[in-house]
Short mmCIF file of C-alpha atoms in Angstrom, two decimals:
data_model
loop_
_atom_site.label_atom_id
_atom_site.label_comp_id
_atom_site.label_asym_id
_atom_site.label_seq_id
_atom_site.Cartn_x
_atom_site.Cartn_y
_atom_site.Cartn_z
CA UNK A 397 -2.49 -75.65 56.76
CA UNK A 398 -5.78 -74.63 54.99
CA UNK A 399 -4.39 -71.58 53.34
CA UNK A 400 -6.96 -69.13 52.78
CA UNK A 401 -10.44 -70.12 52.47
CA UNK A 402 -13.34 -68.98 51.15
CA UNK A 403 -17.17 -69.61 51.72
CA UNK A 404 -19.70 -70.18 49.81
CA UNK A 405 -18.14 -72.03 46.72
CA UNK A 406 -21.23 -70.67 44.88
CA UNK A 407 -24.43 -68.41 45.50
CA UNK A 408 -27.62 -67.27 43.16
CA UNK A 409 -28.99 -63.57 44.22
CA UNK A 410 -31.82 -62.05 43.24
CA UNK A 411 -31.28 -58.13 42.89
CA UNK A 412 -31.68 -56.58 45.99
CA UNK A 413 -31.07 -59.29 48.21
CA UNK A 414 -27.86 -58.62 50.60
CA UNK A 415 -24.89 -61.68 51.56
CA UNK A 416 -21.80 -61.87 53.40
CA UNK A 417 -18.78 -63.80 51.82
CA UNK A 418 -16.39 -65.14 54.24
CA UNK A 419 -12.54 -65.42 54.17
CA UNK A 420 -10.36 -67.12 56.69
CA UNK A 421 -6.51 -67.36 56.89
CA UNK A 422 -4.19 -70.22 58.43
CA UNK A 423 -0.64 -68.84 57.72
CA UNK A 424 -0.67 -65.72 60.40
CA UNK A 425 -0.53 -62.96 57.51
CA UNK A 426 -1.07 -59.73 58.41
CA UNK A 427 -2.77 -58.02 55.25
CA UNK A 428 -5.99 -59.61 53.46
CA UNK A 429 -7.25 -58.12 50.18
CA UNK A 430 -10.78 -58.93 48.10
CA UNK A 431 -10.83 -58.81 44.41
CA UNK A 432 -13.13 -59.53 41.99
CA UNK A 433 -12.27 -61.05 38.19
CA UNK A 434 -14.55 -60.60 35.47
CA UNK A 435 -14.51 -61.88 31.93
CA UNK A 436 -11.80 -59.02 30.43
CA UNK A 437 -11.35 -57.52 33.24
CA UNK A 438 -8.60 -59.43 34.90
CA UNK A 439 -8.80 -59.18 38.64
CA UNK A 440 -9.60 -55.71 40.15
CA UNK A 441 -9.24 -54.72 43.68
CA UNK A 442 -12.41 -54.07 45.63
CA UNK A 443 -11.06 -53.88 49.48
CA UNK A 444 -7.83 -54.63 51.13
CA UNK A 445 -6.67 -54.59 54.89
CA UNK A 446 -2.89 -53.95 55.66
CA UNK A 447 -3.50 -54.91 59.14
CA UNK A 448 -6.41 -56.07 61.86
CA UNK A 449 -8.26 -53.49 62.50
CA UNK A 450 -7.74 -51.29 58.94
CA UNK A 451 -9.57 -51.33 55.84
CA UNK A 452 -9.11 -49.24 52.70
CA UNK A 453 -10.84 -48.80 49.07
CA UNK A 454 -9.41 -50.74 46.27
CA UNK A 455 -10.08 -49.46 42.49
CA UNK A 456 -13.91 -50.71 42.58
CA UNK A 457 -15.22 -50.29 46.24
CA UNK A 458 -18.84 -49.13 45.28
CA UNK A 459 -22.10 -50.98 46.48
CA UNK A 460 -19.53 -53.03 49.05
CA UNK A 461 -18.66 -52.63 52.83
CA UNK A 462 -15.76 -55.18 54.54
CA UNK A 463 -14.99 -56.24 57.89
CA UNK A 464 -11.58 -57.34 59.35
CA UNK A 465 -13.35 -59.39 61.90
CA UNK A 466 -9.68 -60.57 63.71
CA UNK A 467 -6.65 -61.32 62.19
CA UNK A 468 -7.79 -64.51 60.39
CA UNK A 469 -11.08 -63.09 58.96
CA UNK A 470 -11.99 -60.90 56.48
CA UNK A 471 -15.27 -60.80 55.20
CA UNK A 472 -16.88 -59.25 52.30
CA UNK A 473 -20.71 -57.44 52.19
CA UNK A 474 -22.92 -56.86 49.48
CA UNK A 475 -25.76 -54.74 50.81
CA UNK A 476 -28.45 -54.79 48.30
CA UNK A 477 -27.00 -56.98 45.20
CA UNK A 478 -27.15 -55.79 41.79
CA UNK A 479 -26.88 -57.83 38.48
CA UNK A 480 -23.40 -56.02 37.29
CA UNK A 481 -21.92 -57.68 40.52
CA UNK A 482 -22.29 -60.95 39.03
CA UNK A 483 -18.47 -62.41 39.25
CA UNK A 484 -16.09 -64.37 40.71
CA UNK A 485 -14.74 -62.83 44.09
CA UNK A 486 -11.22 -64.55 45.64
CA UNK A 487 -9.64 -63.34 48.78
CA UNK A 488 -6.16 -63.36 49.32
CA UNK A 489 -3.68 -62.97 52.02
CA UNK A 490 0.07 -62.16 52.25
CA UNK A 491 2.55 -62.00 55.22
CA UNK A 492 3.04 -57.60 55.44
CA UNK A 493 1.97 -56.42 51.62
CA UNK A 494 5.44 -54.44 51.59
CA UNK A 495 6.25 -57.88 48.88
CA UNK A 496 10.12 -56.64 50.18
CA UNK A 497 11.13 -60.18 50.75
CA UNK A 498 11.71 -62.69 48.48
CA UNK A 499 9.01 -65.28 49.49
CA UNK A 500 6.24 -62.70 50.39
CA UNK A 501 3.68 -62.35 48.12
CA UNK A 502 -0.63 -62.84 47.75
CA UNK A 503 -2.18 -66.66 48.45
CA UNK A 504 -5.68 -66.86 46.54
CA UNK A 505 -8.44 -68.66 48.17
CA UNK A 506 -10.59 -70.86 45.89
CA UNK A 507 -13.24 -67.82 44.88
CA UNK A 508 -16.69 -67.75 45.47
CA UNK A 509 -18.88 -67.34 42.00
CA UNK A 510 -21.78 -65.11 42.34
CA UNK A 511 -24.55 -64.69 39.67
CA UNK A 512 -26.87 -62.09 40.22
CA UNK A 513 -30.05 -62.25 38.32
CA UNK B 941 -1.01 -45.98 29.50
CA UNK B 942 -2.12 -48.68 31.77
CA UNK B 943 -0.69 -49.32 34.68
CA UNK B 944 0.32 -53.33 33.89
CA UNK B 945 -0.63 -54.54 30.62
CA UNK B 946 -0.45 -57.87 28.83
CA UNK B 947 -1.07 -59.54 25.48
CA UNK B 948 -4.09 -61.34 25.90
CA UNK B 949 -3.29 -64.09 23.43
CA UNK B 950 -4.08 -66.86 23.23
CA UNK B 951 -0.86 -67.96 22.31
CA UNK B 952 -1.39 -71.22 20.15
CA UNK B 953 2.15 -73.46 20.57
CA UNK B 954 2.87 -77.30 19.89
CA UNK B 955 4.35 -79.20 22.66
CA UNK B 956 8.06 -78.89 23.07
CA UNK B 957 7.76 -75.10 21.82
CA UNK B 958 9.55 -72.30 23.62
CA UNK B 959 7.05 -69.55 24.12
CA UNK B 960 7.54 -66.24 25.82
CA UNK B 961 5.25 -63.27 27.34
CA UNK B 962 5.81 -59.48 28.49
CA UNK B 963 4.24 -57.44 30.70
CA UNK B 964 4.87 -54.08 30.63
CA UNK B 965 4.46 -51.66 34.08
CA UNK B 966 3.82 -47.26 34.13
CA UNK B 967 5.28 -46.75 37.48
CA UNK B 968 8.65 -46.87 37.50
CA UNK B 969 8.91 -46.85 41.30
CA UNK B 970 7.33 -50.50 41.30
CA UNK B 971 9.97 -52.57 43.21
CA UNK B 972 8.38 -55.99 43.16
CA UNK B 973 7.09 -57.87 40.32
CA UNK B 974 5.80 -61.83 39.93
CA UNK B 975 4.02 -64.40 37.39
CA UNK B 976 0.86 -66.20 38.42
CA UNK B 977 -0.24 -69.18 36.80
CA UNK B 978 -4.23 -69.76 36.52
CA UNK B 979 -6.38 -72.68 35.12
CA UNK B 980 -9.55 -72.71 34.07
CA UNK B 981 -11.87 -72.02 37.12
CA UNK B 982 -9.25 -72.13 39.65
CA UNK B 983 -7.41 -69.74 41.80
CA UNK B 984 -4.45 -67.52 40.64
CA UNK B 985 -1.09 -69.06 42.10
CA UNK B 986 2.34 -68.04 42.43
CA UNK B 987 4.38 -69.56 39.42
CA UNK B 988 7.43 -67.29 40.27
CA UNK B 989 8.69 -63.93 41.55
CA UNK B 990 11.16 -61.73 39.83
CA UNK B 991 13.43 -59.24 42.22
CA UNK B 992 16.40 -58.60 40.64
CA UNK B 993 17.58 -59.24 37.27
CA UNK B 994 15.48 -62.03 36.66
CA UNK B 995 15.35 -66.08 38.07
CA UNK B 996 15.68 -69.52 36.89
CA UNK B 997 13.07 -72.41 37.59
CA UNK B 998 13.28 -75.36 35.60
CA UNK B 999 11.90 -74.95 32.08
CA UNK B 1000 10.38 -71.10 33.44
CA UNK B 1001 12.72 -68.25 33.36
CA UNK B 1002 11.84 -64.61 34.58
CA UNK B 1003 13.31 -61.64 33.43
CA UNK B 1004 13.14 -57.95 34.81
CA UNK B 1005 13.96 -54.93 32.36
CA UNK B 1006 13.93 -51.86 35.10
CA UNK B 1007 15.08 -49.55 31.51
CA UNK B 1008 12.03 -50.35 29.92
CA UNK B 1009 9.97 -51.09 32.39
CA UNK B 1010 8.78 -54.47 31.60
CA UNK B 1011 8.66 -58.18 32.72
CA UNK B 1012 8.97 -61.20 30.73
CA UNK B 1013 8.21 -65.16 31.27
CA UNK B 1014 10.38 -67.56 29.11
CA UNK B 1015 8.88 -71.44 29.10
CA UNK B 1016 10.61 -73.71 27.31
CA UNK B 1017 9.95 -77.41 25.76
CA UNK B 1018 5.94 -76.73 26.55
CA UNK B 1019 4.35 -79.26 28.44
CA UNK B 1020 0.73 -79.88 27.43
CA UNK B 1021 0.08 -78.98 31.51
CA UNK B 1022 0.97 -75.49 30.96
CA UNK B 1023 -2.19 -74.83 29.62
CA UNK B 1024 -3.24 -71.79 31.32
CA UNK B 1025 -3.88 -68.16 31.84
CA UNK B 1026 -0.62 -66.30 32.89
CA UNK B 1027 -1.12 -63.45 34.66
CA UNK B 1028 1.54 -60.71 35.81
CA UNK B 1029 1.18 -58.75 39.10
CA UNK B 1030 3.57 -55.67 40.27
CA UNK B 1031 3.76 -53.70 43.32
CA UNK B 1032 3.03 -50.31 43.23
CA UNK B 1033 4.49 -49.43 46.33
CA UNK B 1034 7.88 -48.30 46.68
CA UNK B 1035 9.31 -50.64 48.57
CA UNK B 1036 9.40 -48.11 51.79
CA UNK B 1037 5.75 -48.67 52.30
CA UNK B 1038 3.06 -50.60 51.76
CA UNK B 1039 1.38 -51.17 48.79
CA UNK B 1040 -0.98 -53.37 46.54
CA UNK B 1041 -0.08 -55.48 43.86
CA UNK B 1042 -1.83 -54.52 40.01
CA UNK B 1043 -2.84 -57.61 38.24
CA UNK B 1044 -2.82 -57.38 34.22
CA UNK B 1045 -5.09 -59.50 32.39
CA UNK B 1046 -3.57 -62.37 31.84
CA UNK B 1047 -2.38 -64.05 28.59
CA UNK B 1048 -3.72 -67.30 27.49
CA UNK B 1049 -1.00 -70.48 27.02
CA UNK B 1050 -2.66 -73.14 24.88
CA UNK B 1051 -0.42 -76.01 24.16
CA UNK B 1052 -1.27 -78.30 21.43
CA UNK B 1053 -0.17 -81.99 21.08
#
């Protein structure tokens, strides 16, 4: 198993310019979250899904827009990039996001580090 | 009060030190509560989860105080490989439904030969 994976590794933007970052899932989990971790910061919750075919608002949601594409996929949008979204964005996935069970709890993909200039 | 909160550090130990961190939570419903272990330009990973009243893994112990509301992560005789950014995550659901976990910042383990 892959895990959770994440593409690209790394991307330059000029302000303005719009990408998609992509997030896949191997281990059949049922909620998929996007955060982003800046310098200070720690890592702050931009989007999450509890299940295909939801999405909700994290704490920072602004200039952002996510799609639960199936189960697997979750991908992340920025629209029209702006220099203070410079940072390092994981995904992660976890089995229900009730974290009721012993074992369940949120698998990180690698991140993807954006710089914005 | 924030919601989980950590000393940043960094905590400056020799090898074969014991070193502990808290994390202290503001919702007292939070049911759910784990350590997460992160080098330098990696991912955040699971190091351990804490339920009850605490767990046992090797030289890393976990301990849950529901009175005060706060977490704490005992590692003893420090290997130089726990180097690292330790980060505490709780659930701010209630356990009946779903929630989101709350990252703090992390604290920063340096180990020193």
């Amino acid at each position: 198993n892959a895990g959770v994976t994440q593409t690209p590794k790394f991307q330059v933007l000029k302000t303005g310019q719009s990408m998609t970052l992509q997030c896949a899932q191997d281990m059949n989990h049922n909620s998929m979250y996007w955060y982003r971790q800046d310098p200070g910061m720690g890592l702050r919750l931009i989007y999450y899904s509890a299940s295909e075919g939801t999405t909700d608002k994290g704490e920072v949601p602004n200039g952002y827009n996510v799609s639960r594409l199936n189960k697997r996929e979750f991908s992340l949008r920025l629209e029209s990039a702006a220099p203070s979204q410079t940072s390092v964005y994981f995904c992660a996935s976890s089995e229900s996001g009730y974290f009721s069970q012993p074992k369940e709890t949120q698998y990180f993909g690698p991140g993807t580090r954006l710089l914005v200039l | 009060r924030k919601e989980v909160e950590q000393d940043p550090g960094p905590f400056n130990v020799p090898e074969g030190a014991t070193v502990a961190f808290n994390c202290t939570y503001s919702n007292s419903a939070s049911q759910s509560f784990f350590w997460y272990r992160q080098d330098c330009r990696k991912e955040p990973k699971l190091l351990m989860s804490v339920y009850s009243s605490g767990n046992e893994d090797g030289r890393f112990t976990a301990q849950l105080n529901r009175a005060s509301q706060y977490i704490s992560l005992l590692i003893r005789d420090s290997k130089l490989s726990d180097s690292a950014t330790y980060l505490c995550a709780v659930n701010i659901g209630n356990g009946g439904s779903q929630g989101n976990l709350i990252f703090g910042k992390g604290t920063k383990l340096s180990v020193k030969p």
